[in-house]
PDB file of C-alpha atoms in Angstrom:
ATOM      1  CA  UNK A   1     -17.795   6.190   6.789  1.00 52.00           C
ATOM      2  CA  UNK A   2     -17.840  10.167   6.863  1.00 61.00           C
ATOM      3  CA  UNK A   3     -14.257  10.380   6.291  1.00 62.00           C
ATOM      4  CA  UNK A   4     -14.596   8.196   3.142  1.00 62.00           C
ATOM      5  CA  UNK A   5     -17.421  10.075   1.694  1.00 62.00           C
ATOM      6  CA  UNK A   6     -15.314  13.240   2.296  1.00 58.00           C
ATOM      7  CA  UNK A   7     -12.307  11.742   0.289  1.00 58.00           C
ATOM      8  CA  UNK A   8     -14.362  11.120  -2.200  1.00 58.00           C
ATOM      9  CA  UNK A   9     -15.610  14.451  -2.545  1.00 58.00           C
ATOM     10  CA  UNK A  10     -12.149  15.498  -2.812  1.00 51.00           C
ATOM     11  CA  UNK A  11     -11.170  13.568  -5.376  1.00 51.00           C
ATOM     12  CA  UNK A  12     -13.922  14.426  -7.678  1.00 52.00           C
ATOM     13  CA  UNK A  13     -13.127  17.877  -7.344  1.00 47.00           C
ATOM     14  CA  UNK A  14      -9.420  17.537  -8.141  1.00 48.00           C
ATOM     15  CA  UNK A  15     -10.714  15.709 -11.331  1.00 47.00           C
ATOM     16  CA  UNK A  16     -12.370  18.991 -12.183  1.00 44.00           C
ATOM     17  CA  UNK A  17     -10.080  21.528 -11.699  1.00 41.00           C
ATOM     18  CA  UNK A  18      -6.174  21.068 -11.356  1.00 41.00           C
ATOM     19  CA  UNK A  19      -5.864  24.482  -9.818  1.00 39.00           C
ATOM     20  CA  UNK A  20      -7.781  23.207  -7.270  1.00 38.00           C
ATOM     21  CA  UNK A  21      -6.170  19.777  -7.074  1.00 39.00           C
ATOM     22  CA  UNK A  22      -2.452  21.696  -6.897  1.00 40.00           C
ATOM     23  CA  UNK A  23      -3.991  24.323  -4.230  1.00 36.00           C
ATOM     24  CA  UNK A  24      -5.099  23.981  -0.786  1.00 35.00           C
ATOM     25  CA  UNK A  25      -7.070  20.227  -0.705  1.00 34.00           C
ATOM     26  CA  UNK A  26      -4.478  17.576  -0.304  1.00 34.00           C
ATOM     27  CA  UNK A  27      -2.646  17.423   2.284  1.00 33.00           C
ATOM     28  CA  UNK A  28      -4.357  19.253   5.271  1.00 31.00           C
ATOM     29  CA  UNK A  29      -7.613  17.171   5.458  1.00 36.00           C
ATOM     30  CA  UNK A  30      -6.257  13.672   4.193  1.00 41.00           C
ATOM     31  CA  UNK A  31      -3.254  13.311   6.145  1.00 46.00           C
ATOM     32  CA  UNK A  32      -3.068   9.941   6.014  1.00 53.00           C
ATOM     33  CA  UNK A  33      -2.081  10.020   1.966  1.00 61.00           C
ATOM     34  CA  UNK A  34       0.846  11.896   1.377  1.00 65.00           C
ATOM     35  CA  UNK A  35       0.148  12.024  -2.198  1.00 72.00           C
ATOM     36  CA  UNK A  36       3.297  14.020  -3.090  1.00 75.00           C
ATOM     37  CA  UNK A  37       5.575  10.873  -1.529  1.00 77.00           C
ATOM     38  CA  UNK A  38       3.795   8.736  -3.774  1.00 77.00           C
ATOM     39  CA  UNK A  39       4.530  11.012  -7.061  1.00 75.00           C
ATOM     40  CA  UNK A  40       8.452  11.214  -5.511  1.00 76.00           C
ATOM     41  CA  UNK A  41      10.857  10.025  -8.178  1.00 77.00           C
ATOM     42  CA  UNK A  42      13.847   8.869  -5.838  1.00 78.00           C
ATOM     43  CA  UNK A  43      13.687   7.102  -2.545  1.00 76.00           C
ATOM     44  CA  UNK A  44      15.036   9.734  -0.337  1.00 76.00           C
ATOM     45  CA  UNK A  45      12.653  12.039  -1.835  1.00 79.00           C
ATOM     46  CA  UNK A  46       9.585   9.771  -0.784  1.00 78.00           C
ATOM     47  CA  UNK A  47      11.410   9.485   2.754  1.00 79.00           C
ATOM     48  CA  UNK A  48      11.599  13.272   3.276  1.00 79.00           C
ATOM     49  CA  UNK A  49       7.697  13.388   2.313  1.00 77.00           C
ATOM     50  CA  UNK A  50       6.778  10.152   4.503  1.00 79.00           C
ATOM     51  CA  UNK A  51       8.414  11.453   7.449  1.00 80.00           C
ATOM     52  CA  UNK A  52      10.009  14.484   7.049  1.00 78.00           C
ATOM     53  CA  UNK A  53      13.755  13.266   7.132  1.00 77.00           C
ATOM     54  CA  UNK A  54      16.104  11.688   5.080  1.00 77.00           C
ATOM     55  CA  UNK A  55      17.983  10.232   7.563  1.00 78.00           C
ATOM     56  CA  UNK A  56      17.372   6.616   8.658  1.00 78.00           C
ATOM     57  CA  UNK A  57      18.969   4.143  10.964  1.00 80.00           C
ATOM     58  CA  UNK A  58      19.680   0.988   9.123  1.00 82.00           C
ATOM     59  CA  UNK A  59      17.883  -2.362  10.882  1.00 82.00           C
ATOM     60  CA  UNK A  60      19.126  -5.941  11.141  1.00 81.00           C
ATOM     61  CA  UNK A  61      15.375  -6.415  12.328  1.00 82.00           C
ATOM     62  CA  UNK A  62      13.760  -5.847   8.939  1.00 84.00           C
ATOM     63  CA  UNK A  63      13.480  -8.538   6.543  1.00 85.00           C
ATOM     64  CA  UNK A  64      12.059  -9.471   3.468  1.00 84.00           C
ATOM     65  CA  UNK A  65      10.999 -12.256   1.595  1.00 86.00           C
ATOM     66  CA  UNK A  66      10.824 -11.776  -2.450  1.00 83.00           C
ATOM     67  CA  UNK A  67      12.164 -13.965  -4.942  1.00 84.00           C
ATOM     68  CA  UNK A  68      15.753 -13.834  -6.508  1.00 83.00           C
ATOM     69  CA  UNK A  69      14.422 -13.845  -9.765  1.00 83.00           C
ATOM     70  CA  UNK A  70      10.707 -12.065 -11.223  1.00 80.00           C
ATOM     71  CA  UNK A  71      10.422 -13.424 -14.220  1.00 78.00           C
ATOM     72  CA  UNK A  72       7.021 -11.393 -14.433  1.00 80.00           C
ATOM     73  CA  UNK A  73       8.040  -7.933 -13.278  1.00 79.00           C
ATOM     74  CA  UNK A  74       3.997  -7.343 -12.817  1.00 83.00           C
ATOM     75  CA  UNK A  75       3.564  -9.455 -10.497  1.00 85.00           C
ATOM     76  CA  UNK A  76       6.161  -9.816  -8.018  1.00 86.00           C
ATOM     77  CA  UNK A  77       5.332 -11.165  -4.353  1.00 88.00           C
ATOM     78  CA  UNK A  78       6.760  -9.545  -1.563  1.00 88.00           C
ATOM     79  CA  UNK A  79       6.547  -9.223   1.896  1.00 87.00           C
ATOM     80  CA  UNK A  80       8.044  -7.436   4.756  1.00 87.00           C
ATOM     81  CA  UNK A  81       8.784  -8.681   8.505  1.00 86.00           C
ATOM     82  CA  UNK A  82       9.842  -5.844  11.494  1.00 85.00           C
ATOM     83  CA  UNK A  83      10.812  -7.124  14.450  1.00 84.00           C
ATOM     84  CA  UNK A  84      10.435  -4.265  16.045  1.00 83.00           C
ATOM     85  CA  UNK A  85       7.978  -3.005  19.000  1.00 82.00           C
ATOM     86  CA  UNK A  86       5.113   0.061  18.738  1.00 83.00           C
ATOM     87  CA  UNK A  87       5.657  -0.071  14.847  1.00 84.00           C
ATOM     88  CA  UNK A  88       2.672   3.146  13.302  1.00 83.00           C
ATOM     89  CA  UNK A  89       4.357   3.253   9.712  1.00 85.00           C
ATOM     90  CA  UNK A  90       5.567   1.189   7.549  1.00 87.00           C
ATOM     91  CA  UNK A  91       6.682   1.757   3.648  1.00 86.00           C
ATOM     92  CA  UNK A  92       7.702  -0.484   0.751  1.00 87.00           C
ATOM     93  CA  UNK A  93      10.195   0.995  -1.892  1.00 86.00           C
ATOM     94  CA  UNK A  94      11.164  -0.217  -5.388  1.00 85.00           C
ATOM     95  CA  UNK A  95      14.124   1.919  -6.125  1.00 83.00           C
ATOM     96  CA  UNK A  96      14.526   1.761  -9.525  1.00 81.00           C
ATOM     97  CA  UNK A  97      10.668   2.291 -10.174  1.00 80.00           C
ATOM     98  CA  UNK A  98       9.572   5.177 -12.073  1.00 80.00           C
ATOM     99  CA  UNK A  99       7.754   6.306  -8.206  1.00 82.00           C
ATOM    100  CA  UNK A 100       9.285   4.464  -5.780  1.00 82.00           C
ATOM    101  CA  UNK A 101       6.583   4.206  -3.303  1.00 84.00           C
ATOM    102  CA  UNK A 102       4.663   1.437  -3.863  1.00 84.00           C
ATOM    103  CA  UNK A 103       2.142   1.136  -0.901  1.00 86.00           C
ATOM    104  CA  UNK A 104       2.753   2.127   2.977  1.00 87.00           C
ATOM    105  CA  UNK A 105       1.221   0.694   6.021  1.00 86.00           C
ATOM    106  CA  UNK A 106      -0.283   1.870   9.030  1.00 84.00           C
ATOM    107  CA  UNK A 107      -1.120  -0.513  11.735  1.00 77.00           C
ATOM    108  CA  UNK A 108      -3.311   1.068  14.433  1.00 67.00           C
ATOM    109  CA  UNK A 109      -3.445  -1.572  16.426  1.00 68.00           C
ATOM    110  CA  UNK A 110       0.279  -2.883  18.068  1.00 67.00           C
ATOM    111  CA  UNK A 111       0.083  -6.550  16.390  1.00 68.00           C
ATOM    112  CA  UNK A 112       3.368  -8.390  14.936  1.00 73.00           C
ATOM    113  CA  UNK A 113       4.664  -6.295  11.832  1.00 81.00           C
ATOM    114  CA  UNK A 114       4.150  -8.709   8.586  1.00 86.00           C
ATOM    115  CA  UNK A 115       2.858  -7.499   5.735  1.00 87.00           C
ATOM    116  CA  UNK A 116       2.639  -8.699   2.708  1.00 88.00           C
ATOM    117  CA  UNK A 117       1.353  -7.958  -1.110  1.00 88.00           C
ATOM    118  CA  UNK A 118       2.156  -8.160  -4.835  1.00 88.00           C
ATOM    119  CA  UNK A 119       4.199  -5.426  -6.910  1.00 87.00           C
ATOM    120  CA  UNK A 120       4.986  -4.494  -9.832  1.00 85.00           C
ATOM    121  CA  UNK A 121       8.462  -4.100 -11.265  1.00 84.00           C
ATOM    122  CA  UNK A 122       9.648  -1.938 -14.274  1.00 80.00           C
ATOM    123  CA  UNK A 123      13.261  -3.150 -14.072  1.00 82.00           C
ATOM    124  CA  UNK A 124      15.657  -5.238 -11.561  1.00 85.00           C
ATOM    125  CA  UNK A 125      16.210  -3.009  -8.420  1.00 83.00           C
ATOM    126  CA  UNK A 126      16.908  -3.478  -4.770  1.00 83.00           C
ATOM    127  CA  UNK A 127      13.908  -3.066  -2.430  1.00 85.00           C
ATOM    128  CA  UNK A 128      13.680  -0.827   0.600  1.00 85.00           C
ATOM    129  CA  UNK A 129      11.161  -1.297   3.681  1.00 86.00           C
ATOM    130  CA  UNK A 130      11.377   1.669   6.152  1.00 86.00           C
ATOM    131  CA  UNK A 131       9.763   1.198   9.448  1.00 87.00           C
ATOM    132  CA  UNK A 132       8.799   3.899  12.057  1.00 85.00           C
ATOM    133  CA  UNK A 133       8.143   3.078  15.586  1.00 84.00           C
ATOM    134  CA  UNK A 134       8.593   5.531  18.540  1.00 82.00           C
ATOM    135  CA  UNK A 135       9.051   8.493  16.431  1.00 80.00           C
ATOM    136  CA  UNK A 136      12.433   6.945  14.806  1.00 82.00           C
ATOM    137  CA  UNK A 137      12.933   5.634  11.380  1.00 84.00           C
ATOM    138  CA  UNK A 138      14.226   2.525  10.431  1.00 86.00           C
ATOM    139  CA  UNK A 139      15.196   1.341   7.465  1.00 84.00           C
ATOM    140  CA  UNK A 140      16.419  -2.328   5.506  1.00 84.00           C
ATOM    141  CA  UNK A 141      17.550  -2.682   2.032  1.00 83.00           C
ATOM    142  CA  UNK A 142      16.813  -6.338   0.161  1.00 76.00           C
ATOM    143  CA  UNK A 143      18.869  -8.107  -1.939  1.00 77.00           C
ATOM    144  CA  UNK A 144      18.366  -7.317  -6.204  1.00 80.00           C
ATOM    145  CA  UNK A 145      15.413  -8.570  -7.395  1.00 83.00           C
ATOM    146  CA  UNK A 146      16.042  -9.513 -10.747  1.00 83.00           C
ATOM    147  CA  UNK A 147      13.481  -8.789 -13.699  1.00 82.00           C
ATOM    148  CA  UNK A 148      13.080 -10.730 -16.564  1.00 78.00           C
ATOM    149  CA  UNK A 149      10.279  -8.487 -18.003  1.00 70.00           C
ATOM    150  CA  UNK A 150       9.311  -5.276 -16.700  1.00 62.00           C
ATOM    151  CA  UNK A 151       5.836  -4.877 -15.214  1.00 61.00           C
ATOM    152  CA  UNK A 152       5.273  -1.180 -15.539  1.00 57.00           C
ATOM    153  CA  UNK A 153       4.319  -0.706 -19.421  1.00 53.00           C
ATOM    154  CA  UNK A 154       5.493   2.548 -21.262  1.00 41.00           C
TER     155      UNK A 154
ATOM    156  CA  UNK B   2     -19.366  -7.047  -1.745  1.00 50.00           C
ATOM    157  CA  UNK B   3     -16.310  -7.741  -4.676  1.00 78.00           C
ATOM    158  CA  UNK B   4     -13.716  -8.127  -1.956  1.00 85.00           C
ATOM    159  CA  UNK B   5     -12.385 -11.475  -0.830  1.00 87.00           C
ATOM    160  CA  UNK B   6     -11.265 -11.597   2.592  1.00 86.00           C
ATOM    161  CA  UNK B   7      -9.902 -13.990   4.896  1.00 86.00           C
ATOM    162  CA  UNK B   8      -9.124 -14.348   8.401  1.00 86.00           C
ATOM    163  CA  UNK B   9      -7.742 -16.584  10.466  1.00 88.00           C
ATOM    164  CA  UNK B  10      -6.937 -16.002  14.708  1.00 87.00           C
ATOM    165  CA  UNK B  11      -3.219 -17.400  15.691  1.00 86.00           C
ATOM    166  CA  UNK B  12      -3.280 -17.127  19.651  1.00 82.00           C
ATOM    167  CA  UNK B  13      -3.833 -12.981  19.819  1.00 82.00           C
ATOM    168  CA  UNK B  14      -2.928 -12.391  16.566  1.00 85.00           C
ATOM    169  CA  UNK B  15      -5.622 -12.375  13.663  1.00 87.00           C
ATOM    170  CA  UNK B  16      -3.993 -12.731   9.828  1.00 87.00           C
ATOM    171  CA  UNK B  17      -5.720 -11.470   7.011  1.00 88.00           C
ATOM    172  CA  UNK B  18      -5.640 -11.600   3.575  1.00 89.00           C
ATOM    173  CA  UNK B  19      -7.586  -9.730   1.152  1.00 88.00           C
ATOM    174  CA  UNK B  20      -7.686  -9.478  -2.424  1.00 88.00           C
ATOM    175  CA  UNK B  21      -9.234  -6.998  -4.626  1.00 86.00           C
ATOM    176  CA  UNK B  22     -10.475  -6.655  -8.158  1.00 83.00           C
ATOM    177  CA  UNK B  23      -9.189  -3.832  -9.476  1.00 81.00           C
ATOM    178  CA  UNK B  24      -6.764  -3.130 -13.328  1.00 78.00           C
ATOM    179  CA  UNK B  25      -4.017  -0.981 -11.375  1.00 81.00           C
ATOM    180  CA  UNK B  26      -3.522   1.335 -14.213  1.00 79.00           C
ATOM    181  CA  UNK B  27      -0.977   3.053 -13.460  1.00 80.00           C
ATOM    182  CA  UNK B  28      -1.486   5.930 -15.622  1.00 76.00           C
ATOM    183  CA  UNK B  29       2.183   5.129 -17.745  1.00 78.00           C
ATOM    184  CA  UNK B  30       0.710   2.247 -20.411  1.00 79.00           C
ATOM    185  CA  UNK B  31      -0.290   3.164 -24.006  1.00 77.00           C
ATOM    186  CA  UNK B  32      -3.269   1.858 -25.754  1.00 74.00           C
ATOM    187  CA  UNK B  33      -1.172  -0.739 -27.952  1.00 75.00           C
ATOM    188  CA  UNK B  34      -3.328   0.160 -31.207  1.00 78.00           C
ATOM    189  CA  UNK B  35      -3.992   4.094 -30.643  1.00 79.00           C
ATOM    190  CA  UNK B  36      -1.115   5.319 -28.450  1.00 76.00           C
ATOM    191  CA  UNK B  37      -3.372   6.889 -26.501  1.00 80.00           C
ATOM    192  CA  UNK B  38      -1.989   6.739 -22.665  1.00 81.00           C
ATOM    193  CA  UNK B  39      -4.503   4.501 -20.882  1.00 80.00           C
ATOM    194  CA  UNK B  40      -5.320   6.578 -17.856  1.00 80.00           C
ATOM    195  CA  UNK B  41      -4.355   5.849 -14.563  1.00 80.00           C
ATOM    196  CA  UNK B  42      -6.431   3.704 -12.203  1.00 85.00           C
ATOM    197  CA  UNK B  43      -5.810   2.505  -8.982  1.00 82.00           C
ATOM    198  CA  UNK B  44      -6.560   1.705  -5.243  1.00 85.00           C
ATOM    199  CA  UNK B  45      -5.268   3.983  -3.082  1.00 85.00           C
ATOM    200  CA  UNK B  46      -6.286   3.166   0.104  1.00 86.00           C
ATOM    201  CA  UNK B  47      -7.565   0.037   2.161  1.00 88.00           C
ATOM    202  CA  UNK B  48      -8.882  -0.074   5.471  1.00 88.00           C
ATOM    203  CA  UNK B  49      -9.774  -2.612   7.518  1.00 88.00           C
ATOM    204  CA  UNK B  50     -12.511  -2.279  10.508  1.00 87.00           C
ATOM    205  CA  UNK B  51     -13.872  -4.005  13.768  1.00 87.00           C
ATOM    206  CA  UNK B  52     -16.576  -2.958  15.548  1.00 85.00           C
ATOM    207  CA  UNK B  53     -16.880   0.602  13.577  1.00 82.00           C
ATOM    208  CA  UNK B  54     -12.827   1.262  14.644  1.00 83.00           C
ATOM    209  CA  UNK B  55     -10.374   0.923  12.061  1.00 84.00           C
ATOM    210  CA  UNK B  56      -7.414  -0.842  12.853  1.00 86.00           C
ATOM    211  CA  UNK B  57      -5.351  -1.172   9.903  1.00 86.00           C
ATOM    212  CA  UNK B  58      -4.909   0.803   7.125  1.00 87.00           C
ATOM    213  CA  UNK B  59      -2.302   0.747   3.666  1.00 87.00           C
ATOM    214  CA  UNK B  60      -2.266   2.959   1.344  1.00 86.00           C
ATOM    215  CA  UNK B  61      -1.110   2.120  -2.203  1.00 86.00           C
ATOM    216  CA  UNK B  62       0.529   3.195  -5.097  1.00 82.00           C
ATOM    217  CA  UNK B  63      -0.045   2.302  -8.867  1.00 84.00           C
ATOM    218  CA  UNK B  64       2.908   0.002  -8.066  1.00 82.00           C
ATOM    219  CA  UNK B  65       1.110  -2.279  -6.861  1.00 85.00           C
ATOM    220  CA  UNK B  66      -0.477  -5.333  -9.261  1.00 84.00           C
ATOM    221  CA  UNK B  67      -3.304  -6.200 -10.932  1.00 84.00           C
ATOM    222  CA  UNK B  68      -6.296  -7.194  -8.564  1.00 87.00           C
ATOM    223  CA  UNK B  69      -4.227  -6.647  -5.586  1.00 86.00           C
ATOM    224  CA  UNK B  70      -3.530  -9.095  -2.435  1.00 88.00           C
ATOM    225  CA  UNK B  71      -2.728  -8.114   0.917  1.00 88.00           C
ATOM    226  CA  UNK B  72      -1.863  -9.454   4.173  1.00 88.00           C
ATOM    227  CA  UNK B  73      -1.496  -8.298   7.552  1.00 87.00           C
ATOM    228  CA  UNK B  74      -1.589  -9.044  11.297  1.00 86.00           C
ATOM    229  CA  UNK B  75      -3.743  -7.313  13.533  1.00 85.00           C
ATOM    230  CA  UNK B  76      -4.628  -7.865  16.941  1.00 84.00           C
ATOM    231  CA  UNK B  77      -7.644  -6.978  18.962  1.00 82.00           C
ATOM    232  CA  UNK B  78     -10.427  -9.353  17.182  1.00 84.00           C
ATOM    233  CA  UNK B  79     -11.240 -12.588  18.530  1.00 84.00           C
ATOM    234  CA  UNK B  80     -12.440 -15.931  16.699  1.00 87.00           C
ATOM    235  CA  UNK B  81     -16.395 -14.993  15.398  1.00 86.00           C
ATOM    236  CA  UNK B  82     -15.623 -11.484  15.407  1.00 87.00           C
ATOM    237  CA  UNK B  83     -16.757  -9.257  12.034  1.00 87.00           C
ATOM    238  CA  UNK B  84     -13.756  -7.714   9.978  1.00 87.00           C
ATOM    239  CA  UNK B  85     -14.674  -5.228   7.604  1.00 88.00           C
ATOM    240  CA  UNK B  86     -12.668  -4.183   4.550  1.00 88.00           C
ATOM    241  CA  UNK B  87     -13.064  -1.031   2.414  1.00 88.00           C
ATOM    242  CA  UNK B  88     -11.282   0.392  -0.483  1.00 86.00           C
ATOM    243  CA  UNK B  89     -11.214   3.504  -2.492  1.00 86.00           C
ATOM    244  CA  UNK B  90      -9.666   4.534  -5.700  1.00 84.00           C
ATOM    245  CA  UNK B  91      -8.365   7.421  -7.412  1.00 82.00           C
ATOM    246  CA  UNK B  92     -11.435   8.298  -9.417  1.00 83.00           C
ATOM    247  CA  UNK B  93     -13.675   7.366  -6.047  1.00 79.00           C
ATOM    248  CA  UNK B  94     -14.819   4.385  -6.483  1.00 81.00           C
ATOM    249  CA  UNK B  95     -15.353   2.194  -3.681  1.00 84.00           C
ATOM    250  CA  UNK B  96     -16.080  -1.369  -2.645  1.00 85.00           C
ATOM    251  CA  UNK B  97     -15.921  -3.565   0.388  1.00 84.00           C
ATOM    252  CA  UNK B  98     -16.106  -6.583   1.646  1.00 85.00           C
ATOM    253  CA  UNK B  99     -16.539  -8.507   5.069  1.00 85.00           C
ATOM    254  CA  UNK B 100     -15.011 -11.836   7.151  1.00 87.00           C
ATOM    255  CA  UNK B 101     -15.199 -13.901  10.054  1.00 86.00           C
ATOM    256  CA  UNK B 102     -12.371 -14.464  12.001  1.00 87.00           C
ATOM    257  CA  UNK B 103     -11.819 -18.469  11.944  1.00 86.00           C
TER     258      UNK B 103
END
């Protein structure tokens, strides 16, 4: 509960002064929110901010499920399976998004790695789930998911 | 108490699925009669608690829809146990919401 209090502090007092918001509060006292990965324009670029490389092993144990065709690029179901053990980190990428990053995971408790949630889409674009487990990176690239109508406004 | 949560226990496993009310601005959209951007708004993080100990945790982008849906798999909580779920956005707001595992 304190921890949420404390990020909500923070957040009120970025709203007040960007000097403050560009300066010493992100990083070092949330360090679960990288919130420079999420503002990264280009996959790698999220990658290097996630985990600090760029350099990922590709996985035949990551898959996805997420339809051919969105024909409602706002709402676009996906979900991501890692058949992997002593997963801590997992992250879903839309590469052709404006930000990439759309949402990462963190289990905290070793469990089966499935998770799934709804996107949005500003154009078709191939997806990307990189998983971390034992310090490595791994990472799966889906098949095109086609848009029929982009789901990020503009 | 706005979140909807669900649980259900699959041997060790627990699934859950949660969905939140939230718009998911995401900061880029224009008013369509001003053009005035329509300021971002969004969950960033989720957690998800038993017993006081937080044992999953996403955190999201404004990529991610309207009145968002999750689901996971945890382990650790048995049938009957409490889950709780938090969230907080980017201008601090928070809600939660709480389950029994079926």
């Amino acid at each position: 509960m304190k921890r949420r209090e404390f990020n909500k502090s923070l957040i009120a007092l970025s709203g007040i002064g960007a000097s403050l918001s560009l300066g010493v509060i992100p990083l070092s006292v949330n360090a679960a929110r990288s919130i420079t990965a999420f503002e990264a324009e280009t996959g790698e670029d999220a990658m290097n901010e996630l985990y600090g490389t760029t350099s990922a092993e590709p996985s035949e144990a990551i898959s996805f499920k997420a339809p051919d065709i969105a024909e409602n690029g706002a709402v676009v179901p996906i979900s991501i399976m890692a058949d992997i053990p002593n997963v801590d980190h997992v992250a879903l990428l839309v590469l052709n998004n404006p930000s990439p990053l759309a949402a990462s995971f963190e289990p905290v408790t070793a469990g089966a790695t499935t998770v799934g949630t709804r996107i949005k889409m500003g154009k078709t674009s191939q997806l990307m789930a990189l998983v971390r487990a034992d310090g490595k990176v791994y990472s799966a690239t889906s098949k095109e998911v086609k848009v029929t109508i982009g789901g990020c406004g503009g | 108490m706005a979140i909807k949560c669900k649980a259900k226990a699959d041997g060790d496993l627990v699934e859950v699925k949660v969905l939140m009310k939230h718009a998911m601005e995401t900061g880029l959209r224009k008013d369509s009669k001003t053009g005035e951007p329509i300021p971002a708004h969004y969950i960033t993080e989720v957690t998800c608690s038993h017993n006081g100990n937080a044992i999953f945790r996403c955190n999201l982008g404004p990529a991610i829809s309207k009145n968002p849906y999750l689901s996971f798999i945890v382990s650790g909580p048995k049938v009957g146990d409490t889950l709780q779920i938090a969230s907080l956005d980017n201008t601090g707001e928070t809600d939660s919401g709480e389950t029994v595992v079926k």
